Amino acid sequence: MRLLPFFCYFGGKWRAARKYPTPQHDTIVEAFAGGAGYALNYSDRKVVLHEVDPTVYQLWDYLIHVSPAEILALPSAVAHVDD
Ligand SMILES: C[S@@+](CC[C@H](N)C(=O)[O-])C[C@H]1O[C@@H](n2cnc3c(N)ncnc32)[C@H](O)[C@@H]1O
């Protein structure tokens, strides 16, 4: 399943990832996570993100562990993503 980006990141590969080879294994390791643009194209796989920036790391840690109810309670905003 292809998820939309949770946030934009300079150098993100979300759009370009569709031109990359399909993963050959069940686990995807995105070594320079950023916005995890490649892994978001294959959210049905097991994904391991490696990130050195504490802010980006904490953002992913929040997104991975937050409850659906808390996400749905966040203020909404209009987002547009060109596909
Ligand atoms: C260009 S972004 C990655 C974009 C991402 N692959 C995407 O498609 O959205 C590069 C990321 O790698 C992280 N990074 C840089 N050096 C790293 C390292 N040694 N280990 C892990 N992450 C690193 C940066 O903090 C940044 O978030």
mmCIF file of C-alpha atoms and ligand atoms in Angstrom:
data_model
loop_
_atom_site.group_PDB
_atom_site.id
_atom_site.type_symbol
_atom_site.label_atom_id
_atom_site.label_comp_id
_atom_site.label_asym_id
_atom_site.label_seq_id
_atom_site.Cartn_x
_atom_site.Cartn_y
_atom_site.Cartn_z
ATOM 1 C CA MET A 1 0.000 0.000 0.000
ATOM 2 C CA ARG A 2 1.298 3.440 -0.930
ATOM 3 C CA LEU A 3 0.987 6.067 1.809
ATOM 4 C CA LEU A 4 1.154 9.799 1.184
ATOM 5 C CA PRO A 5 4.144 11.578 2.737
ATOM 6 C CA PHE A 6 3.662 12.555 6.379
ATOM 7 C CA PHE A 7 5.982 15.514 5.840
ATOM 8 C CA CYS A 8 8.110 16.948 3.057
ATOM 9 C CA TYR A 9 11.846 16.566 3.206
ATOM 10 C CA PHE A 10 14.505 18.116 0.986
ATOM 11 C CA GLY A 11 15.807 15.311 -1.194
ATOM 12 C CA GLY A 12 12.802 13.116 -0.462
ATOM 13 C CA LYS A 13 12.292 10.192 -2.811
ATOM 14 C CA TRP A 14 8.563 9.607 -2.508
ATOM 15 C CA ARG A 15 7.781 10.458 -6.134
ATOM 16 C CA ALA A 16 10.969 8.984 -7.580
ATOM 17 C CA ALA A 17 10.539 5.738 -5.631
ATOM 18 C CA ARG A 18 8.029 4.413 -8.138
ATOM 19 C CA LYS A 19 10.843 4.378 -10.706
ATOM 20 C CA TYR A 20 13.127 2.452 -8.362
ATOM 21 C CA PRO A 21 13.160 -1.350 -8.267
ATOM 22 C CA THR A 22 10.496 -3.065 -6.184
ATOM 23 C CA PRO A 23 11.883 -4.377 -2.866
ATOM 24 C CA GLN A 24 13.175 -7.925 -3.087
ATOM 25 C CA HIS A 25 12.697 -8.715 0.602
ATOM 26 C CA ASP A 26 9.965 -8.382 3.223
ATOM 27 C CA THR A 27 11.974 -5.843 5.256
ATOM 28 C CA ILE A 28 12.934 -2.431 3.888
ATOM 29 C CA VAL A 29 15.803 -0.606 5.583
ATOM 30 C CA GLU A 30 15.733 3.111 4.742
ATOM 31 C CA ALA A 31 19.206 4.005 5.994
ATOM 32 C CA PHE A 32 18.803 7.775 5.636
ATOM 33 C CA ALA A 33 15.207 8.027 6.710
ATOM 34 C CA GLY A 34 14.230 11.678 6.303
ATOM 35 C CA GLY A 35 10.624 11.473 5.141
ATOM 36 C CA ALA A 36 10.987 7.744 4.365
ATOM 37 C CA GLY A 37 9.944 8.402 0.796
ATOM 38 C CA TYR A 38 10.867 4.952 -0.482
ATOM 39 C CA ALA A 39 9.382 2.954 2.387
ATOM 40 C CA LEU A 40 6.071 4.838 2.262
ATOM 41 C CA ASN A 41 5.510 3.291 -1.159
ATOM 42 C CA TYR A 42 5.540 -0.162 0.445
ATOM 43 C CA SER A 43 3.865 0.315 3.810
ATOM 44 C CA ASP A 44 2.720 -3.318 3.840
ATOM 45 C CA ARG A 45 6.367 -4.382 4.308
ATOM 46 C CA LYS A 46 8.297 -4.369 7.548
ATOM 47 C CA VAL A 47 10.217 -1.079 7.613
ATOM 48 C CA VAL A 48 13.327 -0.119 9.592
ATOM 49 C CA LEU A 49 14.231 3.579 9.592
ATOM 50 C CA HIS A 50 17.688 4.874 10.516
ATOM 51 C CA GLU A 51 17.859 8.576 11.307
ATOM 52 C CA VAL A 52 20.618 10.643 12.927
ATOM 53 C CA ASP A 53 18.733 13.945 13.293
ATOM 54 C CA PRO A 54 17.021 13.895 16.709
ATOM 55 C CA THR A 55 14.114 16.033 15.526
ATOM 56 C CA VAL A 56 13.371 13.796 12.555
ATOM 57 C CA TYR A 57 13.870 10.715 14.747
ATOM 58 C CA GLN A 58 11.437 12.023 17.376
ATOM 59 C CA LEU A 59 8.884 12.871 14.707
ATOM 60 C CA TRP A 60 8.976 9.311 13.364
ATOM 61 C CA ASP A 61 8.907 7.899 16.881
ATOM 62 C CA TYR A 62 5.744 9.926 17.531
ATOM 63 C CA LEU A 63 4.092 8.941 14.228
ATOM 64 C CA ILE A 64 4.870 5.255 14.723
ATOM 65 C CA HIS A 65 3.496 5.111 18.251
ATOM 66 C CA VAL A 66 0.667 7.664 18.306
ATOM 67 C CA SER A 67 -2.883 6.384 18.603
ATOM 68 C CA PRO A 68 -5.323 6.904 15.745
ATOM 69 C CA ALA A 69 -7.525 8.884 18.131
ATOM 70 C CA GLU A 70 -4.712 11.333 18.917
ATOM 71 C CA ILE A 71 -3.912 11.790 15.225
ATOM 72 C CA LEU A 72 -7.565 12.413 14.424
ATOM 73 C CA ALA A 73 -7.735 14.993 17.235
ATOM 74 C CA LEU A 74 -4.940 17.084 15.715
ATOM 75 C CA PRO A 75 -6.005 20.327 14.055
ATOM 76 C CA SER A 76 -6.719 19.627 10.422
ATOM 77 C CA ALA A 77 -4.967 21.402 7.587
ATOM 78 C CA VAL A 78 -5.375 21.358 3.872
ATOM 79 C CA ALA A 79 -2.613 19.390 2.220
ATOM 80 C CA HIS A 80 -2.002 18.949 -1.451
ATOM 81 C CA VAL A 81 0.441 16.456 -2.909
ATOM 82 C CA ASP A 82 1.107 16.317 -6.636
ATOM 83 C CA ASP A 83 1.300 12.723 -7.704
HETATM 84 C C1 LIG B 1 17.716 13.403 1.918
HETATM 85 S S1 LIG B 1 17.090 12.858 3.459
HETATM 86 C C2 LIG B 1 16.470 11.275 3.093
HETATM 87 C C3 LIG B 1 15.248 11.317 2.275
HETATM 88 C C4 LIG B 1 14.404 10.085 2.407
HETATM 89 N N1 LIG B 1 15.104 8.884 1.969
HETATM 90 C C5 LIG B 1 13.123 10.313 1.673
HETATM 91 O O1 LIG B 1 12.930 9.743 0.612
HETATM 92 O O2 LIG B 1 12.290 11.096 2.175
HETATM 93 C C6 LIG B 1 18.534 12.395 4.334
HETATM 94 C C7 LIG B 1 18.280 12.008 5.780
HETATM 95 O O3 LIG B 1 19.374 11.226 6.246
HETATM 96 C C8 LIG B 1 19.675 11.610 7.556
HETATM 97 N N2 LIG B 1 21.060 11.219 7.833
HETATM 98 C C9 LIG B 1 22.205 11.839 7.474
HETATM 99 N N3 LIG B 1 23.283 11.148 7.879
HETATM 100 C C10 LIG B 1 22.802 10.045 8.501
HETATM 101 C C11 LIG B 1 23.426 8.924 9.127
HETATM 102 N N4 LIG B 1 24.759 8.818 9.199
HETATM 103 N N5 LIG B 1 22.635 7.961 9.652
HETATM 104 C C12 LIG B 1 21.294 8.062 9.593
HETATM 105 N N6 LIG B 1 20.643 9.097 9.002
HETATM 106 C C13 LIG B 1 21.384 10.073 8.470
HETATM 107 C C14 LIG B 1 19.427 13.104 7.569
HETATM 108 O O4 LIG B 1 19.209 13.593 8.881
HETATM 109 C C15 LIG B 1 18.187 13.199 6.711
HETATM 110 O O5 LIG B 1 17.015 13.101 7.484
#
